[in-house]
PDB file of C-alpha atoms in Angstrom:
ATOM      1  CA  MET A   1     121.925  88.785  93.188  1.00  0.00           C
ATOM      2  CA  SER A   2     120.401  86.393  95.717  1.00  0.00           C
ATOM      3  CA  ALA A   3     117.948  83.705  94.661  1.00  0.00           C
ATOM      4  CA  TYR A   4     115.152  85.496  96.535  1.00  0.00           C
ATOM      5  CA  TRP A   5     115.728  88.752  94.677  1.00  0.00           C
ATOM      6  CA  ALA A   6     115.890  86.806  91.437  1.00  0.00           C
ATOM      7  CA  GLU A   7     112.499  85.203  92.119  1.00  0.00           C
ATOM      8  CA  LEU A   8     111.011  88.601  92.989  1.00  0.00           C
ATOM      9  CA  ILE A   9     112.350  90.257  89.848  1.00  0.00           C
ATOM     10  CA  GLY A  10     111.498  87.304  87.618  1.00  0.00           C
ATOM     11  CA  THR A  11     107.928  87.035  88.890  1.00  0.00           C
ATOM     12  CA  MET A  12     107.508  90.797  88.572  1.00  0.00           C
ATOM     13  CA  MET A  13     108.662  90.574  84.964  1.00  0.00           C
ATOM     14  CA  LEU A  14     106.313  87.647  84.363  1.00  0.00           C
ATOM     15  CA  VAL A  15     103.303  89.607  85.622  1.00  0.00           C
ATOM     16  CA  ILE A  16     104.255  92.840  83.846  1.00  0.00           C
ATOM     17  CA  LEU A  17     104.304  91.042  80.503  1.00  0.00           C
ATOM     18  CA  GLY A  18     101.434  88.646  81.275  1.00  0.00           C
ATOM     19  CA  ASP A  19      98.969  91.049  82.872  1.00  0.00           C
ATOM     20  CA  GLY A  20     100.184  93.658  80.397  1.00  0.00           C
ATOM     21  CA  VAL A  21      99.025  91.664  77.382  1.00  0.00           C
ATOM     22  CA  VAL A  22      95.631  91.097  79.008  1.00  0.00           C
ATOM     23  CA  ALA A  23      95.311  94.831  79.696  1.00  0.00           C
ATOM     24  CA  GLY A  24      96.155  95.613  76.101  1.00  0.00           C
ATOM     25  CA  VAL A  25      93.488  93.235  74.822  1.00  0.00           C
ATOM     26  CA  VAL A  26      90.600  94.072  77.178  1.00  0.00           C
ATOM     27  CA  LEU A  27      90.931  97.742  78.130  1.00  0.00           C
ATOM     28  CA  ASN A  28      89.158 100.362  76.054  1.00  0.00           C
ATOM     29  CA  LYS A  29      91.123 102.582  73.685  1.00  0.00           C
ATOM     30  CA  SER A  30      94.163 100.315  73.762  1.00  0.00           C
ATOM     31  CA  LYS A  31      95.681  99.787  70.324  1.00  0.00           C
ATOM     32  CA  ALA A  32      95.694  96.048  71.082  1.00  0.00           C
ATOM     33  CA  GLN A  33      92.035  95.941  72.108  1.00  0.00           C
ATOM     34  CA  ASP A  34      90.146  92.814  70.986  1.00  0.00           C
ATOM     35  CA  GLY A  35      93.385  91.067  70.031  1.00  0.00           C
ATOM     36  CA  GLY A  36      91.855  87.822  71.282  1.00  0.00           C
ATOM     37  CA  TRP A  37      92.763  84.669  73.145  1.00  0.00           C
ATOM     38  CA  ILE A  38      95.692  83.692  70.942  1.00  0.00           C
ATOM     39  CA  VAL A  39      97.387  87.039  71.606  1.00  0.00           C
ATOM     40  CA  ILE A  40      96.894  86.542  75.347  1.00  0.00           C
ATOM     41  CA  THR A  41      98.243  82.985  75.353  1.00  0.00           C
ATOM     42  CA  MET A  42     101.249  83.961  73.245  1.00  0.00           C
ATOM     43  CA  GLY A  43     101.899  86.947  75.514  1.00  0.00           C
ATOM     44  CA  TRP A  44     101.835  84.787  78.632  1.00  0.00           C
ATOM     45  CA  GLY A  45     104.062  82.166  77.022  1.00  0.00           C
ATOM     46  CA  PHE A  46     106.703  84.717  76.096  1.00  0.00           C
ATOM     47  CA  ALA A  47     106.315  86.301  79.544  1.00  0.00           C
ATOM     48  CA  VAL A  48     107.290  83.003  81.168  1.00  0.00           C
ATOM     49  CA  ALA A  49     110.134  82.367  78.712  1.00  0.00           C
ATOM     50  CA  PHE A  50     111.822  85.725  79.076  1.00  0.00           C
ATOM     51  CA  ALA A  51     111.314  85.914  82.831  1.00  0.00           C
ATOM     52  CA  VAL A  52     113.080  82.545  83.114  1.00  0.00           C
ATOM     53  CA  TYR A  53     115.828  83.779  80.786  1.00  0.00           C
ATOM     54  CA  ALA A  54     116.265  86.798  83.068  1.00  0.00           C
ATOM     55  CA  VAL A  55     116.688  84.992  86.394  1.00  0.00           C
ATOM     56  CA  GLY A  56     116.840  81.247  85.774  1.00  0.00           C
ATOM     57  CA  GLY A  57     120.606  81.183  86.103  1.00  0.00           C
ATOM     58  CA  VAL A  58     120.351  82.610  89.624  1.00  0.00           C
ATOM     59  CA  SER A  59     117.273  81.010  91.195  1.00  0.00           C
ATOM     60  CA  GLY A  60     116.214  78.307  88.763  1.00  0.00           C
ATOM     61  CA  GLY A  61     113.359  80.511  87.574  1.00  0.00           C
ATOM     62  CA  HIS A  62     110.515  78.884  89.509  1.00  0.00           C
ATOM     63  CA  LEU A  63     108.348  82.055  89.500  1.00  0.00           C
ATOM     64  CA  ASN A  64     105.475  79.954  90.850  1.00  0.00           C
ATOM     65  CA  PRO A  65     104.825  78.646  94.383  1.00  0.00           C
ATOM     66  CA  ALA A  66     103.221  75.504  92.947  1.00  0.00           C
ATOM     67  CA  VAL A  67     106.457  74.688  91.116  1.00  0.00           C
ATOM     68  CA  THR A  68     108.583  75.457  94.175  1.00  0.00           C
ATOM     69  CA  ILE A  69     106.479  73.243  96.459  1.00  0.00           C
ATOM     70  CA  ALA A  70     106.284  70.479  93.845  1.00  0.00           C
ATOM     71  CA  LEU A  71     110.061  70.366  93.430  1.00  0.00           C
ATOM     72  CA  ALA A  72     110.560  70.326  97.196  1.00  0.00           C
ATOM     73  CA  SER A  73     108.068  67.462  97.525  1.00  0.00           C
ATOM     74  CA  ILE A  74     110.275  65.183  95.393  1.00  0.00           C
ATOM     75  CA  GLY A  75     113.558  66.254  96.947  1.00  0.00           C
ATOM     76  CA  ALA A  76     114.635  68.429  94.029  1.00  0.00           C
ATOM     77  CA  PHE A  77     114.589  71.641  96.088  1.00  0.00           C
ATOM     78  CA  ALA A  78     115.408  72.429  99.711  1.00  0.00           C
ATOM     79  CA  TRP A  79     112.334  72.870 101.922  1.00  0.00           C
ATOM     80  CA  GLU A  80     114.055  75.554 103.994  1.00  0.00           C
ATOM     81  CA  LEU A  81     114.153  77.806 100.925  1.00  0.00           C
ATOM     82  CA  VAL A  82     110.461  77.383 100.107  1.00  0.00           C
ATOM     83  CA  PRO A  83     109.012  80.163 102.364  1.00  0.00           C
ATOM     84  CA  GLY A  84     111.495  82.745 101.069  1.00  0.00           C
ATOM     85  CA  TYR A  85     110.835  81.784  97.462  1.00  0.00           C
ATOM     86  CA  ILE A  86     107.075  82.060  97.927  1.00  0.00           C
ATOM     87  CA  LEU A  87     107.310  85.435  99.659  1.00  0.00           C
ATOM     88  CA  ALA A  88     109.553  86.725  96.865  1.00  0.00           C
ATOM     89  CA  GLN A  89     107.188  85.403  94.192  1.00  0.00           C
ATOM     90  CA  MET A  90     104.174  87.007  95.858  1.00  0.00           C
ATOM     91  CA  ALA A  91     105.948  90.353  96.242  1.00  0.00           C
ATOM     92  CA  GLY A  92     107.116  90.281  92.642  1.00  0.00           C
ATOM     93  CA  ALA A  93     103.628  89.480  91.358  1.00  0.00           C
ATOM     94  CA  PHE A  94     102.135  92.330  93.395  1.00  0.00           C
ATOM     95  CA  LEU A  95     104.724  94.825  92.146  1.00  0.00           C
ATOM     96  CA  GLY A  96     104.276  93.669  88.554  1.00  0.00           C
ATOM     97  CA  ALA A  97     100.537  94.306  88.811  1.00  0.00           C
ATOM     98  CA  VAL A  98     101.167  97.808  90.198  1.00  0.00           C
ATOM     99  CA  PHE A  99     103.410  98.502  87.197  1.00  0.00           C
ATOM    100  CA  VAL A 100     100.640  97.408  84.799  1.00  0.00           C
ATOM    101  CA  TYR A 101      98.129  99.618  86.625  1.00  0.00           C
ATOM    102  CA  LEU A 102     100.404 102.641  86.223  1.00  0.00           C
ATOM    103  CA  TYR A 103     101.271 101.825  82.624  1.00  0.00           C
ATOM    104  CA  TYR A 104      97.620 101.742  81.560  1.00  0.00           C
ATOM    105  CA  LEU A 105      96.597 104.532  83.940  1.00  0.00           C
ATOM    106  CA  PRO A 106      94.160 106.497  81.687  1.00  0.00           C
ATOM    107  CA  HIS A 107      92.514 103.336  80.330  1.00  0.00           C
ATOM    108  CA  TRP A 108      90.826 102.258  83.565  1.00  0.00           C
ATOM    109  CA  LYS A 109      88.403 105.166  83.514  1.00  0.00           C
ATOM    110  CA  GLU A 110      87.674 104.545  79.830  1.00  0.00           C
ATOM    111  CA  THR A 111      86.688 100.910  80.539  1.00  0.00           C
ATOM    112  CA  ALA A 112      83.230 100.495  82.028  1.00  0.00           C
ATOM    113  CA  ASP A 113      83.218  96.758  82.766  1.00  0.00           C
ATOM    114  CA  PRO A 114      84.548  95.981  86.277  1.00  0.00           C
ATOM    115  CA  ALA A 115      84.987  92.303  85.356  1.00  0.00           C
ATOM    116  CA  ALA A 116      87.278  93.245  82.471  1.00  0.00           C
ATOM    117  CA  LYS A 117      89.397  95.324  84.838  1.00  0.00           C
ATOM    118  CA  LEU A 118      89.615  92.474  87.352  1.00  0.00           C
ATOM    119  CA  GLY A 119      90.512  90.117  84.516  1.00  0.00           C
ATOM    120  CA  VAL A 120      93.658  92.123  83.850  1.00  0.00           C
ATOM    121  CA  PHE A 121      94.913  91.200  87.312  1.00  0.00           C
ATOM    122  CA  CYS A 122      93.638  87.717  88.055  1.00  0.00           C
ATOM    123  CA  THR A 123      91.566  84.818  86.814  1.00  0.00           C
ATOM    124  CA  ALA A 124      87.870  84.009  86.944  1.00  0.00           C
ATOM    125  CA  PRO A 125      85.963  80.929  85.781  1.00  0.00           C
ATOM    126  CA  ALA A 126      83.983  80.843  82.554  1.00  0.00           C
ATOM    127  CA  ILE A 127      81.367  78.792  84.435  1.00  0.00           C
ATOM    128  CA  ARG A 128      81.394  79.142  88.224  1.00  0.00           C
ATOM    129  CA  HIS A 129      81.411  75.579  89.548  1.00  0.00           C
ATOM    130  CA  THR A 130      83.629  75.040  92.574  1.00  0.00           C
ATOM    131  CA  PHE A 131      84.544  71.399  92.036  1.00  0.00           C
ATOM    132  CA  ALA A 132      85.093  71.796  88.293  1.00  0.00           C
ATOM    133  CA  ASN A 133      87.108  74.977  88.788  1.00  0.00           C
ATOM    134  CA  VAL A 134      89.399  73.355  91.381  1.00  0.00           C
ATOM    135  CA  LEU A 135      89.728  70.344  89.107  1.00  0.00           C
ATOM    136  CA  SER A 136      90.684  72.519  86.121  1.00  0.00           C
ATOM    137  CA  GLU A 137      93.347  74.397  88.067  1.00  0.00           C
ATOM    138  CA  GLY A 138      94.614  71.185  89.655  1.00  0.00           C
ATOM    139  CA  LEU A 139      94.808  69.187  86.444  1.00  0.00           C
ATOM    140  CA  GLY A 140      96.282  72.120  84.535  1.00  0.00           C
ATOM    141  CA  THR A 141      99.074  72.498  87.067  1.00  0.00           C
ATOM    142  CA  PHE A 142      99.558  68.722  87.250  1.00  0.00           C
ATOM    143  CA  PHE A 143     100.221  68.799  83.515  1.00  0.00           C
ATOM    144  CA  LEU A 144     102.413  71.908  83.871  1.00  0.00           C
ATOM    145  CA  VAL A 145     104.750  70.392  86.465  1.00  0.00           C
ATOM    146  CA  PHE A 146     104.783  66.933  84.876  1.00  0.00           C
ATOM    147  CA  GLY A 147     105.591  68.572  81.545  1.00  0.00           C
ATOM    148  CA  LEU A 148     108.307  70.806  82.989  1.00  0.00           C
ATOM    149  CA  LEU A 149     110.048  67.792  84.514  1.00  0.00           C
ATOM    150  CA  ALA A 150     109.707  65.921  81.232  1.00  0.00           C
ATOM    151  CA  ILE A 151     111.108  68.843  79.247  1.00  0.00           C
ATOM    152  CA  GLY A 152     114.022  69.000  81.687  1.00  0.00           C
ATOM    153  CA  GLY A 153     114.940  65.459  80.724  1.00  0.00           C
ATOM    154  CA  ASN A 154     115.623  66.502  77.127  1.00  0.00           C
ATOM    155  CA  THR A 155     118.739  68.051  75.645  1.00  0.00           C
ATOM    156  CA  PHE A 156     118.240  71.189  73.569  1.00  0.00           C
ATOM    157  CA  ALA A 157     120.680  73.563  71.961  1.00  0.00           C
ATOM    158  CA  GLU A 158     122.247  75.754  74.640  1.00  0.00           C
ATOM    159  CA  GLY A 159     119.869  78.422  75.897  1.00  0.00           C
ATOM    160  CA  LEU A 160     116.693  77.018  74.309  1.00  0.00           C
ATOM    161  CA  ASN A 161     115.082  75.501  77.421  1.00  0.00           C
ATOM    162  CA  PRO A 162     113.241  78.642  78.594  1.00  0.00           C
ATOM    163  CA  LEU A 163     111.840  79.218  75.112  1.00  0.00           C
ATOM    164  CA  ILE A 164     110.590  75.622  74.944  1.00  0.00           C
ATOM    165  CA  VAL A 165     108.928  76.142  78.333  1.00  0.00           C
ATOM    166  CA  GLY A 166     107.319  79.323  77.006  1.00  0.00           C
ATOM    167  CA  PHE A 167     105.806  77.463  74.064  1.00  0.00           C
ATOM    168  CA  PHE A 168     104.585  74.799  76.494  1.00  0.00           C
ATOM    169  CA  ILE A 169     102.758  77.540  78.428  1.00  0.00           C
ATOM    170  CA  VAL A 170     101.193  78.717  75.159  1.00  0.00           C
ATOM    171  CA  ALA A 171      99.991  75.167  74.491  1.00  0.00           C
ATOM    172  CA  ILE A 172      98.472  74.908  77.970  1.00  0.00           C
ATOM    173  CA  GLY A 173      96.710  78.231  77.540  1.00  0.00           C
ATOM    174  CA  MET A 174      95.279  77.398  74.141  1.00  0.00           C
ATOM    175  CA  SER A 175      94.165  73.885  75.086  1.00  0.00           C
ATOM    176  CA  LEU A 176      93.323  74.090  78.802  1.00  0.00           C
ATOM    177  CA  GLY A 177      92.867  77.781  79.539  1.00  0.00           C
ATOM    178  CA  GLY A 178      89.256  78.224  78.509  1.00  0.00           C
ATOM    179  CA  THR A 179      87.679  77.039  81.761  1.00  0.00           C
ATOM    180  CA  THR A 180      89.331  79.150  84.457  1.00  0.00           C
ATOM    181  CA  GLY A 181      91.863  81.304  82.627  1.00  0.00           C
ATOM    182  CA  TYR A 182      94.696  78.911  83.608  1.00  0.00           C
ATOM    183  CA  ALA A 183      96.219  80.640  86.617  1.00  0.00           C
ATOM    184  CA  ILE A 184      98.298  77.482  87.305  1.00  0.00           C
ATOM    185  CA  ASN A 185     100.342  79.732  89.593  1.00  0.00           C
ATOM    186  CA  PRO A 186      99.170  80.963  93.025  1.00  0.00           C
ATOM    187  CA  ALA A 187     101.451  84.021  93.019  1.00  0.00           C
ATOM    188  CA  ARG A 188     100.438  85.092  89.517  1.00  0.00           C
ATOM    189  CA  ASP A 189      96.798  85.194  90.685  1.00  0.00           C
ATOM    190  CA  LEU A 190      96.871  86.177  94.355  1.00  0.00           C
ATOM    191  CA  GLY A 191      99.553  88.888  94.157  1.00  0.00           C
ATOM    192  CA  PRO A 192      97.764  90.870  91.407  1.00  0.00           C
ATOM    193  CA  ARG A 193      94.388  90.252  93.068  1.00  0.00           C
ATOM    194  CA  LEU A 194      95.762  91.951  96.179  1.00  0.00           C
ATOM    195  CA  ALA A 195      96.975  94.804  93.980  1.00  0.00           C
ATOM    196  CA  HIS A 196      93.494  95.129  92.463  1.00  0.00           C
ATOM    197  CA  PHE A 197      92.068  95.261  95.986  1.00  0.00           C
ATOM    198  CA  VAL A 198      94.310  98.095  97.224  1.00  0.00           C
ATOM    199  CA  LEU A 199      94.867 100.206  94.098  1.00  0.00           C
ATOM    200  CA  PRO A 200      92.586 103.201  93.358  1.00  0.00           C
ATOM    201  CA  ILE A 201      91.356 101.758  90.035  1.00  0.00           C
ATOM    202  CA  ALA A 202      88.600 103.894  88.548  1.00  0.00           C
ATOM    203  CA  GLY A 203      85.272 102.063  88.542  1.00  0.00           C
ATOM    204  CA  LYS A 204      86.628  98.787  89.848  1.00  0.00           C
ATOM    205  CA  GLY A 205      84.289  96.220  91.372  1.00  0.00           C
ATOM    206  CA  SER A 206      84.857  93.344  93.740  1.00  0.00           C
ATOM    207  CA  SER A 207      88.188  91.500  93.863  1.00  0.00           C
ATOM    208  CA  ASP A 208      86.151  88.249  94.009  1.00  0.00           C
ATOM    209  CA  TRP A 209      87.687  86.878  97.198  1.00  0.00           C
ATOM    210  CA  SER A 210      85.185  84.018  97.301  1.00  0.00           C
ATOM    211  CA  TYR A 211      86.968  82.534  94.272  1.00  0.00           C
ATOM    212  CA  ALA A 212      90.528  83.526  95.241  1.00  0.00           C
ATOM    213  CA  TRP A 213      91.372  80.291  97.099  1.00  0.00           C
ATOM    214  CA  ILE A 214      90.791  78.117  94.012  1.00  0.00           C
ATOM    215  CA  PRO A 215      93.796  79.329  91.952  1.00  0.00           C
ATOM    216  CA  VAL A 216      95.916  78.879  95.091  1.00  0.00           C
ATOM    217  CA  VAL A 217      94.851  75.467  96.378  1.00  0.00           C
ATOM    218  CA  GLY A 218      94.219  73.832  92.988  1.00  0.00           C
ATOM    219  CA  PRO A 219      97.699  74.553  91.572  1.00  0.00           C
ATOM    220  CA  ILE A 220      99.542  73.572  94.755  1.00  0.00           C
ATOM    221  CA  VAL A 221      97.763  70.219  95.025  1.00  0.00           C
ATOM    222  CA  GLY A 222      97.886  69.532  91.293  1.00  0.00           C
ATOM    223  CA  GLY A 223     101.497  70.575  90.862  1.00  0.00           C
ATOM    224  CA  THR A 224     102.657  68.438  93.776  1.00  0.00           C
ATOM    225  CA  ALA A 225     100.736  65.467  92.390  1.00  0.00           C
ATOM    226  CA  GLY A 226     102.338  66.001  88.986  1.00  0.00           C
ATOM    227  CA  ALA A 227     105.820  65.941  90.473  1.00  0.00           C
ATOM    228  CA  LEU A 228     105.120  62.848  92.565  1.00  0.00           C
ATOM    229  CA  VAL A 229     103.648  60.960  89.615  1.00  0.00           C
ATOM    230  CA  PHE A 230     106.597  61.905  87.415  1.00  0.00           C
ATOM    231  CA  LYS A 231     109.064  60.732  90.051  1.00  0.00           C
ATOM    232  CA  THR A 232     107.133  57.483  90.538  1.00  0.00           C
ATOM    233  CA  LEU A 233     107.091  56.740  86.812  1.00  0.00           C
ATOM    234  CA  PHE A 234     110.559  57.903  85.826  1.00  0.00           C
ATOM    235  CA  GLY A 235     112.574  58.125  89.036  1.00  0.00           C
TER     236      GLY A 235
END
């Protein structure tokens, strides 16, 4: 398997499990309905962990354009591979969202709230404030990338690293996710948002394109800053 295919499959798996847990919690007549924020953050954490387990040995398990760009910015990843990684991540995220749509097919019509349906696919701010929303996504991804590099400097029992990363994602979601839904990953947000836009979802509303740039720009800038600060401090 090539690294590009690995990133596509890994990001698809990430979105299937991540968007899947959100669908289970927010869509009507799901057995997981009203499971709450802790269920969602745990679901996303395990989604990251097991997606990295699946493909990390082939591609490094970036699964996130902000991580890919951040690593390239400090010389830890080849710039010539960045466009292919990002395209693979975007395609995987889109396909993962299509899978979730099909899996929960009868539940869309049973759910009246268009915002809840959009929330299955992508993020939205709790309070719409452009500067604060960009800041949240930027700082969240700064902490994500800085933390990932710090975790990488530790020695764990063989095979534990992805699970530790998954628990780190849970911590970010519980502590920093309440403002914007912690996209902290342009592909995870934009790919499923595109799927929401094109899929024939019963009763769907707007895909909220006026907000869509924030979970793209914020994570890329914040993640790159996190990598540069880590390299400056620790070499």
